Coordinates of C-alpha atoms in Angstrom, one line a residue:
X1 CA 254.8 167.4 8.9
X2 CA 255.2 168.0 5.2
X3 CA 256.1 164.5 4.5
X4 CA 255.4 164.2 0.8
X5 CA 255.3 166.6 -2.0
X6 CA 254.6 170.2 -2.6
X7 CA 252.1 172.7 -3.9
X8 CA 252.4 175.9 -5.7
X9 CA 249.8 178.6 -5.9
X10 CA 248.8 182.2 -5.9
X11 CA 246.3 182.4 -3.2
X12 CA 244.8 184.9 -1.0
X13 CA 245.4 185.2 2.6
X14 CA 244.2 186.0 6.0
X15 CA 242.7 185.4 9.2
X16 CA 239.7 183.7 10.7
X17 CA 238.0 186.1 13.1
X18 CA 234.9 187.1 15.1
X19 CA 234.0 189.7 17.7
X20 CA 236.1 190.9 20.6
X21 CA 238.8 193.0 22.2
X22 CA 241.9 193.4 24.5
X23 CA 245.4 194.4 24.7
X24 CA 248.3 192.0 25.2
X25 CA 248.8 191.9 28.9
X26 CA 246.0 193.4 31.0
X27 CA 242.4 193.2 29.8
X28 CA 240.5 196.4 29.1
X29 CA 237.9 197.5 31.5
X30 CA 234.5 195.9 31.2
X31 CA 232.8 199.1 30.1
X32 CA 235.6 199.8 27.5
X33 CA 235.2 196.2 26.3
X34 CA 231.5 196.6 25.7
X35 CA 232.1 199.8 23.7
X36 CA 234.7 198.2 21.5
X37 CA 232.5 195.1 20.8
X38 CA 229.6 197.3 19.7
X39 CA 232.0 199.3 17.5
X40 CA 232.3 196.2 15.4
X41 CA 235.8 194.9 16.2
X42 CA 235.6 191.2 15.4
X43 CA 237.5 188.4 17.0
X44 CA 238.7 184.9 16.0
X45 CA 240.1 182.0 18.0
X46 CA 242.7 179.2 17.4
X47 CA 242.3 176.6 16.2
X48 CA 240.6 178.3 13.3
X49 CA 236.9 177.7 12.9
X50 CA 236.7 176.2 9.4
X51 CA 235.2 173.0 8.0
X52 CA 238.3 170.8 8.1
X53 CA 238.4 167.8 5.6
X54 CA 238.3 164.2 6.7
X55 CA 241.6 162.5 5.8
X56 CA 241.9 159.5 3.4
X57 CA 245.2 158.3 4.8
X58 CA 245.0 155.9 7.7
X59 CA 241.6 154.8 6.3
X60 CA 242.9 151.3 5.9
X61 CA 243.1 151.3 9.7
X62 CA 239.5 152.6 10.0
X63 CA 240.8 155.8 11.5
X64 CA 238.3 158.5 10.7
X65 CA 239.3 162.1 11.6
X66 CA 239.6 165.6 10.2
X67 CA 242.9 167.4 9.8
X68 CA 244.2 170.7 8.5
X69 CA 247.9 171.3 8.2
X70 CA 250.7 173.1 6.3
X71 CA 248.6 176.1 5.3
X72 CA 249.5 178.2 2.2
X73 CA 247.6 181.5 2.3
X74 CA 247.9 184.5 0.0
X75 CA 246.1 187.8 -0.8
X76 CA 245.0 188.0 -4.5
X77 CA 243.2 191.0 -5.9
X78 CA 242.1 192.1 -2.4
X79 CA 240.7 188.7 -1.4
X80 CA 242.2 185.7 0.3
X81 CA 242.7 182.0 -0.5
X82 CA 243.9 179.3 1.8
X83 CA 245.3 175.9 0.7
X84 CA 245.7 173.0 3.1
X85 CA 247.2 169.6 2.9
X86 CA 245.0 166.9 1.4
X87 CA 241.8 169.0 1.4
X88 CA 240.4 168.3 -2.1
X89 CA 240.2 172.0 -2.7
X90 CA 240.8 175.3 -0.9
X91 CA 239.1 178.1 1.1
X92 CA 238.2 181.7 0.1
X93 CA 237.6 184.8 2.2
X94 CA 236.8 188.4 1.6
X95 CA 237.0 189.5 5.2
X96 CA 239.4 187.0 6.9
X97 CA 236.4 186.1 9.1
X98 CA 234.3 183.8 7.0
X99 CA 236.0 181.1 4.9
X100 CA 234.1 179.3 2.2
X101 CA 235.3 176.1 0.6
X102 CA 235.9 176.0 -3.2
X103 CA 236.0 172.6 -5.0
X104 CA 238.0 173.2 -8.2
X105 CA 237.0 171.8 -11.6
X106 CA 240.2 169.9 -11.9
X107 CA 242.7 169.2 -9.2
X108 CA 245.0 166.7 -7.6
X109 CA 244.4 167.8 -4.1
X110 CA 243.5 164.3 -3.0
X111 CA 247.3 163.5 -2.9
X112 CA 248.8 166.9 -2.4
X113 CA 250.7 167.7 0.8
X114 CA 252.3 170.8 2.1
X115 CA 250.9 173.4 -0.2
X116 CA 252.8 176.5 -1.3
X117 CA 251.3 179.6 -2.8
X118 CA 252.4 182.8 -4.5
X119 CA 250.6 185.8 -5.9
X120 CA 252.6 187.2 -8.8
X121 CA 251.6 190.8 -9.4
X122 CA 247.8 190.1 -9.1
X123 CA 247.9 188.4 -12.5
X124 CA 248.2 184.6 -11.9
X125 CA 248.0 182.0 -9.2
X126 CA 250.3 179.0 -9.4
X127 CA 250.0 175.7 -7.7
X128 CA 251.8 172.3 -7.8
X129 CA 252.2 169.0 -6.0
X130 CA 251.5 165.3 -5.6
X131 CA 252.6 162.7 -3.0
X132 CA 255.5 161.2 -4.9
X133 CA 257.9 164.1 -4.7
X134 CA 256.9 165.6 -8.1
X135 CA 255.5 169.0 -8.6
X136 CA 253.0 169.5 -11.5
X137 CA 252.4 173.2 -11.8
X138 CA 248.9 174.7 -12.3
X139 CA 247.9 178.3 -12.7
X140 CA 244.8 180.4 -12.9
X141 CA 243.7 184.1 -13.0
X142 CA 240.4 183.1 -11.4
X143 CA 240.9 181.0 -8.3
X144 CA 237.5 181.9 -7.1
X145 CA 236.0 180.2 -10.1
X146 CA 238.1 177.1 -9.6
X147 CA 239.4 176.8 -13.2
X148 CA 243.0 175.8 -13.4
X149 CA 245.5 175.2 -16.3
X150 CA 248.4 172.8 -16.0
X151 CA 251.9 173.6 -17.3
X152 CA 253.7 171.0 -19.3
X153 CA 256.6 170.5 -16.8
X154 CA 257.3 168.6 -13.7
X155 CA 259.8 169.5 -11.0
X156 CA 261.2 166.3 -9.5
X157 CA 262.7 165.2 -6.2
X158 CA 261.0 167.8 -4.1
X159 CA 259.1 167.7 -0.7
X160 CA 257.6 170.5 1.2
X161 CA 258.3 173.0 -1.6
X162 CA 258.0 176.8 -1.5
X163 CA 257.6 178.8 -4.7
X164 CA 259.0 182.4 -4.6
X165 CA 259.1 184.9 -7.4
X166 CA 261.2 188.0 -6.7
X167 CA 260.3 191.5 -7.9
X168 CA 262.6 191.1 -10.9
X169 CA 260.8 187.9 -12.0
X170 CA 263.5 185.5 -11.0
X171 CA 261.9 182.3 -9.6
X172 CA 263.1 180.1 -6.8
X173 CA 261.9 176.8 -5.4
X174 CA 262.9 175.9 -1.8
X175 CA 262.3 172.4 -0.5
X176 CA 263.2 169.7 2.0
X177 CA 261.6 167.4 4.6
X178 CA 264.1 165.3 6.5
X179 CA 265.7 164.6 9.9
X180 CA 269.0 164.2 8.1
X181 CA 269.2 166.4 5.0
X182 CA 269.2 170.2 4.8
X183 CA 266.9 172.6 2.9
X184 CA 267.7 173.2 -0.8
X185 CA 266.9 175.9 -3.4
X186 CA 266.9 175.8 -7.2
X187 CA 266.0 178.4 -9.8
X188 CA 263.2 178.0 -12.3
X189 CA 262.3 179.8 -15.4
X190 CA 258.7 181.0 -15.0
X191 CA 258.6 182.1 -18.6
X192 CA 259.5 178.7 -19.9
X193 CA 257.2 176.2 -18.2
X194 CA 259.0 176.5 -14.9
X195 CA 261.9 174.4 -16.2
X196 CA 265.0 174.3 -14.1
X197 CA 267.8 176.8 -15.0
X198 CA 270.6 174.6 -13.6
X199 CA 271.2 176.8 -10.5
X200 CA 271.0 174.7 -7.3
X201 CA 272.2 175.3 -3.8
X202 CA 272.3 173.5 -0.5
X203 CA 271.3 175.8 2.3
X204 CA 271.3 174.9 6.0
X205 CA 270.3 172.2 8.4
X206 CA 269.1 171.9 12.0
X207 CA 271.8 172.5 14.7
X208 CA 270.2 170.8 17.6
X209 CA 273.3 170.9 19.8
X210 CA 273.0 174.7 19.7
X211 CA 269.2 175.3 19.2
X212 CA 267.2 173.6 21.9
X213 CA 263.9 174.2 20.2
X214 CA 265.0 172.1 17.2
X215 CA 265.3 169.0 19.3
X216 CA 263.0 166.1 18.5
X217 CA 260.1 165.1 20.8
X218 CA 257.4 166.4 23.0
X219 CA 258.8 169.2 25.1
X220 CA 262.0 168.9 22.9
X221 CA 263.0 165.6 24.4
X222 CA 263.2 162.0 23.3
X223 CA 265.3 159.3 25.0
X224 CA 266.7 157.9 21.7
X225 CA 265.8 160.1 18.7
X226 CA 267.9 163.3 18.8
X227 CA 267.4 164.7 15.2
X228 CA 264.4 166.8 14.6
X229 CA 262.7 167.2 11.2
X230 CA 263.5 170.2 9.2
X231 CA 260.7 171.0 6.7
X232 CA 258.1 173.4 5.5
X233 CA 260.2 176.1 3.9
X234 CA 258.5 179.5 3.3
X235 CA 260.0 182.8 2.0
X236 CA 259.0 186.4 3.0
X237 CA 260.7 189.4 1.5
X238 CA 260.7 192.5 3.7
X239 CA 262.6 195.8 3.4
X240 CA 265.0 194.2 0.9
X241 CA 265.9 191.2 3.1
X242 CA 264.9 187.6 2.6
X243 CA 263.4 185.7 5.6
X244 CA 263.5 182.0 4.9
X245 CA 261.3 180.2 7.4
X246 CA 261.4 176.5 8.3
X247 CA 259.6 174.1 10.7
X248 CA 261.0 171.9 13.4
X249 CA 261.1 169.4 15.1
X250 CA 257.9 167.4 14.3
X251 CA 254.3 168.2 13.5
X252 CA 252.9 165.9 16.3
X253 CA 254.7 167.8 19.1
X254 CA 253.6 170.7 21.3
X255 CA 256.9 172.4 20.4
X256 CA 256.4 172.4 16.7
X257 CA 257.6 175.8 15.6
X258 CA 258.9 177.9 12.7
X259 CA 262.3 179.5 12.7
X260 CA 264.0 182.0 10.4
X261 CA 267.3 182.5 8.5
X262 CA 267.9 185.9 7.0
X263 CA 269.7 186.5 3.7
X264 CA 270.6 189.5 1.5
X265 CA 269.6 187.5 -1.6
X266 CA 267.1 184.6 -2.3
X267 CA 270.1 182.3 -2.7
X268 CA 271.7 183.4 0.6
X269 CA 274.0 183.1 2.3
X270 CA 271.6 182.9 5.2
X271 CA 272.2 183.8 8.9
X272 CA 270.3 182.3 11.8
X273 CA 268.0 184.8 13.4
X274 CA 269.0 185.3 17.0
X275 CA 265.4 185.5 18.4
X276 CA 264.3 182.2 17.0
X277 CA 261.9 180.5 16.9
X278 CA 259.7 183.1 15.1
X279 CA 256.4 181.2 15.7
X280 CA 256.2 179.1 18.9
X281 CA 253.2 178.0 21.0
X282 CA 254.1 175.1 23.3
X283 CA 251.6 175.7 26.1
X284 CA 247.9 176.2 26.7
X285 CA 245.0 174.3 25.2
X286 CA 246.1 173.6 21.7
X287 CA 249.8 173.5 20.9
X288 CA 252.1 174.0 18.0
X289 CA 252.7 176.8 15.5
X290 CA 254.9 175.4 12.8
X291 CA 255.0 174.6 9.1
X292 CA 253.2 177.8 8.0
X293 CA 253.4 180.8 5.8
X294 CA 253.6 184.5 6.4
X295 CA 251.2 186.7 4.4
X296 CA 250.7 190.5 4.1
X297 CA 247.3 192.0 4.6
X298 CA 246.2 194.8 2.2
X299 CA 246.8 197.3 5.0
X300 CA 250.4 196.1 5.5
X301 CA 249.8 193.9 8.6
X302 CA 251.6 190.6 8.4
X303 CA 250.1 187.3 9.6
X304 CA 251.6 183.9 10.1
X305 CA 249.3 180.8 9.5
X306 CA 250.7 177.6 10.9
X307 CA 249.9 174.0 12.0
X308 CA 248.7 173.0 15.5
X309 CA 248.9 169.4 16.9
X310 CA 245.6 167.8 17.9
X311 CA 247.0 164.2 17.7
X312 CA 244.1 162.4 19.4
X313 CA 242.8 160.0 16.8
X314 CA 246.1 160.0 15.0
X315 CA 249.5 161.7 15.3
X316 CA 248.7 163.5 12.0
X317 CA 245.4 164.9 13.3
X318 CA 246.0 168.6 13.1
X319 CA 244.4 172.1 13.0
X320 CA 245.3 175.6 11.8
X321 CA 246.2 178.7 13.6
X322 CA 247.0 182.4 12.8
X323 CA 249.1 184.9 14.6
X324 CA 250.0 188.5 13.9
X325 CA 253.6 188.9 12.8
X326 CA 256.0 191.9 12.9
X327 CA 259.5 193.1 12.0
X328 CA 261.1 195.1 14.8
X329 CA 263.6 198.0 14.4
X330 CA 266.4 195.5 14.2
X331 CA 264.8 193.6 11.3
X332 CA 263.9 190.7 13.6
X333 CA 260.8 188.8 12.6
X334 CA 258.4 187.7 15.4
X335 CA 254.8 186.7 16.0
X336 CA 252.5 187.2 19.0
X337 CA 251.3 183.8 20.3
X338 CA 250.6 184.8 23.9
X339 CA 247.3 183.4 25.1
X340 CA 247.2 182.0 21.6
X341 CA 244.1 179.8 21.9
X342 CA 242.0 182.5 23.6
X343 CA 239.8 185.0 21.6
X344 CA 241.9 187.5 19.6
X345 CA 241.1 190.7 17.8
X346 CA 240.4 190.2 14.1
X347 CA 242.0 191.8 11.1
X348 CA 239.7 194.8 11.2
X349 CA 241.1 196.2 14.5
X350 CA 243.2 199.3 13.7
X351 CA 245.8 198.9 16.4
X352 CA 245.5 195.5 18.1
X353 CA 244.8 193.1 15.3
X354 CA 245.6 189.5 16.3
X355 CA 246.2 190.3 20.0
X356 CA 244.4 188.6 22.8
X357 CA 241.2 190.6 23.3
X358 CA 240.9 190.2 27.1
X359 CA 238.2 187.5 27.3
X360 CA 239.4 184.9 29.8
X361 CA 238.4 181.2 30.2
X362 CA 235.4 180.9 32.5
X363 CA 234.8 177.1 32.2
X364 CA 238.2 175.7 33.4
X365 CA 237.6 172.9 35.8
X366 CA 233.9 173.5 35.8
X367 CA 231.7 170.6 36.9
X368 CA 230.2 168.7 34.0
X369 CA 227.3 166.4 33.9
X370 CA 226.2 164.6 30.7
X371 CA 223.2 162.8 29.3
X372 CA 224.9 159.5 28.7
X373 CA 228.4 158.1 28.3
X374 CA 229.6 155.4 25.9
X375 CA 233.2 156.2 27.0
X376 CA 235.5 158.9 28.4
X377 CA 239.1 158.8 27.3
X378 CA 242.1 160.5 28.7
X379 CA 245.2 160.7 26.6
X380 CA 248.7 161.9 27.4
X381 CA 251.8 162.3 25.2
X382 CA 254.9 161.7 27.2
X383 CA 258.4 163.0 26.7
X384 CA 259.4 159.8 24.8
X385 CA 256.6 160.4 22.3
X386 CA 254.5 157.5 23.7
X387 CA 250.7 158.1 23.8
X388 CA 249.2 156.8 27.0
X389 CA 245.4 156.1 26.7
X390 CA 243.2 155.6 29.7
X391 CA 239.4 154.8 29.6
X392 CA 238.0 156.5 32.7
X393 CA 235.4 154.6 34.8
X394 CA 231.8 155.8 34.8
X395 CA 231.3 158.3 37.7
X396 CA 228.0 159.8 39.1
X397 CA 227.3 162.6 41.5
X398 CA 225.0 162.4 44.5
X399 CA 222.1 163.3 42.2
X400 CA 222.8 160.1 40.1
X401 CA 224.0 162.3 37.2
X402 CA 226.9 161.1 35.0
X403 CA 230.0 163.2 35.5
X404 CA 232.6 164.1 32.8
X405 CA 235.9 165.6 33.8
X406 CA 237.4 165.7 30.4
X407 CA 235.3 168.5 28.9
X408 CA 236.8 171.3 30.9
X409 CA 240.4 170.1 31.5
X410 CA 242.1 172.2 28.7
X411 CA 243.4 169.0 27.0
X412 CA 242.2 168.5 23.3
X413 CA 243.3 164.8 23.4
X414 CA 240.8 163.9 26.1
X415 CA 237.2 163.3 25.0
X416 CA 233.7 162.2 25.9
X417 CA 231.5 160.0 23.7
X418 CA 227.7 160.0 24.2
X419 CA 225.6 156.8 23.6
X420 CA 224.0 158.2 20.5
X421 CA 223.8 161.2 18.1
X422 CA 220.3 162.7 18.7
X423 CA 218.4 165.4 20.4
X424 CA 218.4 163.5 23.7
X425 CA 222.1 164.2 24.2
X426 CA 223.3 167.1 26.3
X427 CA 226.0 168.4 28.6
X428 CA 225.8 170.9 31.4
X429 CA 228.7 172.9 32.9
X430 CA 228.6 174.4 36.3
X431 CA 231.4 177.0 36.3
X432 CA 233.4 177.4 39.5
X433 CA 232.2 181.0 39.7
X434 CA 229.7 183.1 37.8
X435 CA 230.9 185.5 35.1
X436 CA 229.9 187.5 32.1
X437 CA 229.9 185.2 29.1
X438 CA 231.0 186.6 25.7
X439 CA 231.8 183.6 23.6
X440 CA 232.0 179.8 23.3
X441 CA 234.4 177.5 21.5
X442 CA 233.0 173.9 20.9
X443 CA 235.7 171.4 20.0
X444 CA 233.8 168.4 18.7
X445 CA 235.6 165.0 18.5
X446 CA 235.6 162.4 15.8
X447 CA 234.8 159.0 17.2
X448 CA 234.6 156.3 14.6
X449 CA 232.8 158.6 12.3
X450 CA 233.3 156.4 9.2
X451 CA 234.1 159.4 7.0
X452 CA 237.4 159.3 5.0
X453 CA 237.2 162.0 2.4
X454 CA 235.8 165.5 1.7
X455 CA 232.1 165.2 2.4
X456 CA 229.6 167.9 1.6
X457 CA 226.4 168.4 3.5
X458 CA 227.8 167.9 7.0
X459 CA 226.4 170.1 9.7
X460 CA 226.5 170.8 13.4
X461 CA 223.1 171.5 14.9
X462 CA 222.6 172.4 18.6
X463 CA 221.4 175.0 21.0
X464 CA 223.2 176.6 24.0
X465 CA 221.4 177.8 27.2
X466 CA 222.7 179.7 30.2
X467 CA 221.5 180.1 33.7
X468 CA 222.5 182.0 36.9
X469 CA 220.9 179.5 39.3
X470 CA 220.6 176.2 37.3
X471 CA 216.8 176.5 37.4
X472 CA 215.8 179.3 35.1
X473 CA 217.4 179.0 31.6
X474 CA 217.6 181.2 28.6
X475 CA 218.6 180.1 25.1
X476 CA 221.5 182.3 23.9
X477 CA 222.6 180.3 20.8
X478 CA 220.2 178.5 18.4
X479 CA 222.0 176.5 15.7
X480 CA 219.2 173.9 15.6
X481 CA 218.7 174.5 11.9
X482 CA 222.3 175.3 11.0
X483 CA 223.6 174.1 7.6
X484 CA 227.2 174.8 8.6
X485 CA 229.9 172.3 9.3
X486 CA 231.8 173.7 12.3
X487 CA 234.0 171.1 14.0
X488 CA 235.7 173.8 16.1
X489 CA 232.8 176.2 16.4
X490 CA 233.5 179.7 17.7
X491 CA 230.3 181.6 18.6
X492 CA 230.3 185.2 19.9
X493 CA 227.2 186.6 21.7
X494 CA 225.9 190.0 20.7
X495 CA 225.9 191.0 24.4
X496 CA 227.6 189.5 27.4
X497 CA 225.3 187.2 29.5
X498 CA 225.9 186.8 33.2
X499 CA 225.7 183.1 34.2
X500 CA 227.1 180.3 36.3
X501 CA 225.7 177.4 34.3
X502 CA 225.9 176.6 30.6
X503 CA 224.0 173.8 28.8
X504 CA 224.6 172.4 25.4
X505 CA 221.6 170.6 23.7
X506 CA 222.5 168.3 20.8
X507 CA 220.4 168.0 17.7
X508 CA 222.7 166.4 15.2
X509 CA 226.4 166.4 14.4
X510 CA 228.5 164.3 12.0
X511 CA 229.3 160.8 13.0
X512 CA 227.5 157.9 14.7
X513 CA 227.9 159.3 18.2
X514 CA 227.9 162.9 19.5
X515 CA 231.4 163.3 20.9
X516 CA 233.3 166.3 22.2
X517 CA 236.8 167.0 23.5
X518 CA 236.4 170.4 25.1
X519 CA 233.6 173.0 25.7
X520 CA 235.2 176.3 26.4
X521 CA 233.4 179.4 27.7
X522 CA 235.0 182.9 27.5
X523 CA 234.3 186.2 29.0
X524 CA 235.2 187.9 32.3
X525 CA 234.7 187.0 35.9
X526 CA 233.2 189.3 38.5
X527 CA 236.1 189.6 40.8
X528 CA 239.6 191.2 40.8
X529 CA 242.4 190.0 38.6
X530 CA 245.1 187.9 40.3
X531 CA 247.8 189.4 42.4
X532 CA 251.3 189.7 40.9
X533 CA 253.6 186.7 41.0
X534 CA 256.3 186.8 43.7
X535 CA 259.6 184.9 44.1
X536 CA 260.0 184.2 40.4
X537 CA 263.3 182.2 40.1
X538 CA 265.1 181.2 36.9
X539 CA 267.8 178.6 36.8
X540 CA 269.7 177.9 33.6
X541 CA 270.8 174.3 33.7
X542 CA 274.2 172.8 32.9
X543 CA 272.9 172.1 29.5
X544 CA 272.3 175.7 28.6
X545 CA 269.5 174.8 26.3
X546 CA 267.5 173.9 29.4
X547 CA 266.0 176.2 32.0
X548 CA 263.9 175.6 35.1
X549 CA 261.5 178.1 36.8
X550 CA 259.7 178.3 40.2
X551 CA 257.5 180.9 41.9
X552 CA 255.0 181.3 44.7
X553 CA 251.5 180.2 43.8
X554 CA 249.0 183.1 43.5
X555 CA 245.6 182.6 45.2
X556 CA 242.8 182.3 42.7
X557 CA 245.1 181.9 39.7
X558 CA 244.2 179.4 37.0
X559 CA 247.8 179.5 35.7
X560 CA 250.8 181.5 34.7
X561 CA 252.3 182.9 31.5
X562 CA 256.1 182.9 31.2
X563 CA 257.5 185.4 28.7
X564 CA 261.1 185.6 27.5
X565 CA 263.3 187.0 24.8
X566 CA 266.7 188.3 23.9
X567 CA 266.2 191.8 25.3
X568 CA 263.8 193.5 27.8
X569 CA 261.9 195.0 24.9
X570 CA 262.0 191.8 22.8
X571 CA 260.1 189.3 25.0
X572 CA 258.6 187.7 22.0
X573 CA 258.2 184.1 23.4
X574 CA 255.7 182.8 25.9
X575 CA 254.7 179.5 27.5
X576 CA 251.2 179.3 29.2
X577 CA 250.8 176.7 32.0
X578 CA 247.9 175.7 34.2
X579 CA 247.9 174.5 37.9
X580 CA 251.6 174.6 38.7
X581 CA 254.1 176.9 40.3
X582 CA 257.1 175.4 38.5
X583 CA 258.1 174.7 34.9
X584 CA 261.0 173.2 32.9
X585 CA 261.7 173.8 29.3
X586 CA 264.4 172.7 26.8
X587 CA 263.9 175.3 24.0
X588 CA 266.6 177.9 24.5
X589 CA 269.5 178.6 22.2
X590 CA 272.7 177.4 23.9
X591 CA 274.8 180.5 23.4
X592 CA 272.2 183.2 23.8
X593 CA 271.5 185.2 27.0
X594 CA 267.8 185.8 27.8
X595 CA 265.4 187.9 29.8
X596 CA 262.4 186.4 31.6
X597 CA 259.2 187.6 33.3
X598 CA 255.9 186.0 34.5
X599 CA 252.3 186.9 35.0
X600 CA 249.3 185.2 36.7
X601 CA 245.9 184.8 35.0
X602 CA 242.4 183.7 36.0
X603 CA 238.9 184.1 34.8
X604 CA 239.1 187.7 36.1
X605 CA 242.0 188.9 34.0
X606 CA 245.8 189.0 34.0
X607 CA 248.2 190.3 36.6
X608 CA 251.0 192.8 36.0
X609 CA 254.2 191.2 34.8
X610 CA 257.0 190.5 37.3
X611 CA 260.3 192.3 37.2
X612 CA 262.4 191.2 34.3
X613 CA 265.2 188.7 35.2
X614 CA 268.4 188.6 33.0
X615 CA 270.2 185.2 32.7
X616 CA 273.4 184.8 30.9

């Protein structure tokens, strides 16, 4: 959540990427995929692979963890800058693939929350914020150099602010972070130290009784708290209209999302967008896509950067994500979050930038053995926001090897901790079936790391081997001498490797103990994609914000992806589920009719979509 103050800045934007390919729906053929990889189309994955900062708050409770939230990203003179809550600086990229951290010469990022950024005509970058509701404005024409100048003014009584300067130079500040109060806007004079002009306006608030997705709690439910938090305002101007984005219902929940109100002027009046939420990722491995910012690439492609919930060490432990964003022929803003934590095409793809590239998850439910085990923890956030924590008993297989079931369960809150942090620690995954491996995502866990601030010199050093039979091994990744800090490492192989076994060999990572929450292997299986889903049934409940689904299980499917929207050609929303043939969600708008479809997926690909069902 953007609980405290605000930031202003001109920054540069864009996406974290690497190699890959696919089209949203069915994966490309294996031969076509190989060709596109060699043609240089890069990929990225969510959560974004950057060196997240360790947080200082909660340090009094000895809670040591990294977090990245409330991103503000802009393009400035053809390059990109990303500012993140309490990060002691910001990141810079020239290609939206590689992000390098910049520590500015003078800054107050230690206490800055919920950054905002704006690029004014490629001339200056502005920034402001501190944790007490005051906004001290900085500016620079050289953000890469890290030299900033303060303005002699302070904007008071603001939280989660957004600075927007229109084409005519008129300047607006949007703000608000509350489960009671609405968003507000006031005008500033950018030519006179950003002093207030006296123009203020109250905008809009959440309407939970109509908008199911705005309801507080995990899966939009809480037994006692009904009011969600409205926060994280962000403004995008497109084709003469003003798209004011806002986050709800809470940063710690899987349903954290961004909605939109559309206005004809920066001051409104604003109308609720009928296909809300605009950015929504409630299912899959890592959840949440709220409190973000929408930025325009130099080629005209829009991207939405947002906050994902990790919430393992703390409810405020978060990561960043990025999704392609569009405006349809009716002027409706929407993003593509389908298979949102699988590999996705990077910004350099001419037609499919940001879409799932067709690599599927090979490691799900794979058998894992580990070198040692200090502890294995299973966490679950229930619908009443309670976090249930279970320490699993030590298990061994018939070869007297220690088993870990938490490393391939697609749950970022579960984790395994080794006895030490040295080159004697390892883990091996025996996948359920062999496949062609293209990429790995390593989600390291912070277990009592004892780090509470931005710390330079951290590094993740390891190697990865693969095997077809578990006997003969080949090294496919060698990061044993790496100088990079990669807490959510995403590694793409130059060529696909056929294997059934994957082994990680630790050298050294940050913290006293090597610990990991999930080791994910991506590529394509060797068999046919799943059959189409049959008997898909949709029941809109008496509370029309709620809807239940059921369908026949498909043999060999890992899970299913439900898609819906306000028209057959506007199925902009999706919810990915594993290991079930029923689902219940509370995120619909009460008075809106919807269209629904479903598809099955496995390590071998994605089925065709079922016939679309209309529900009033």
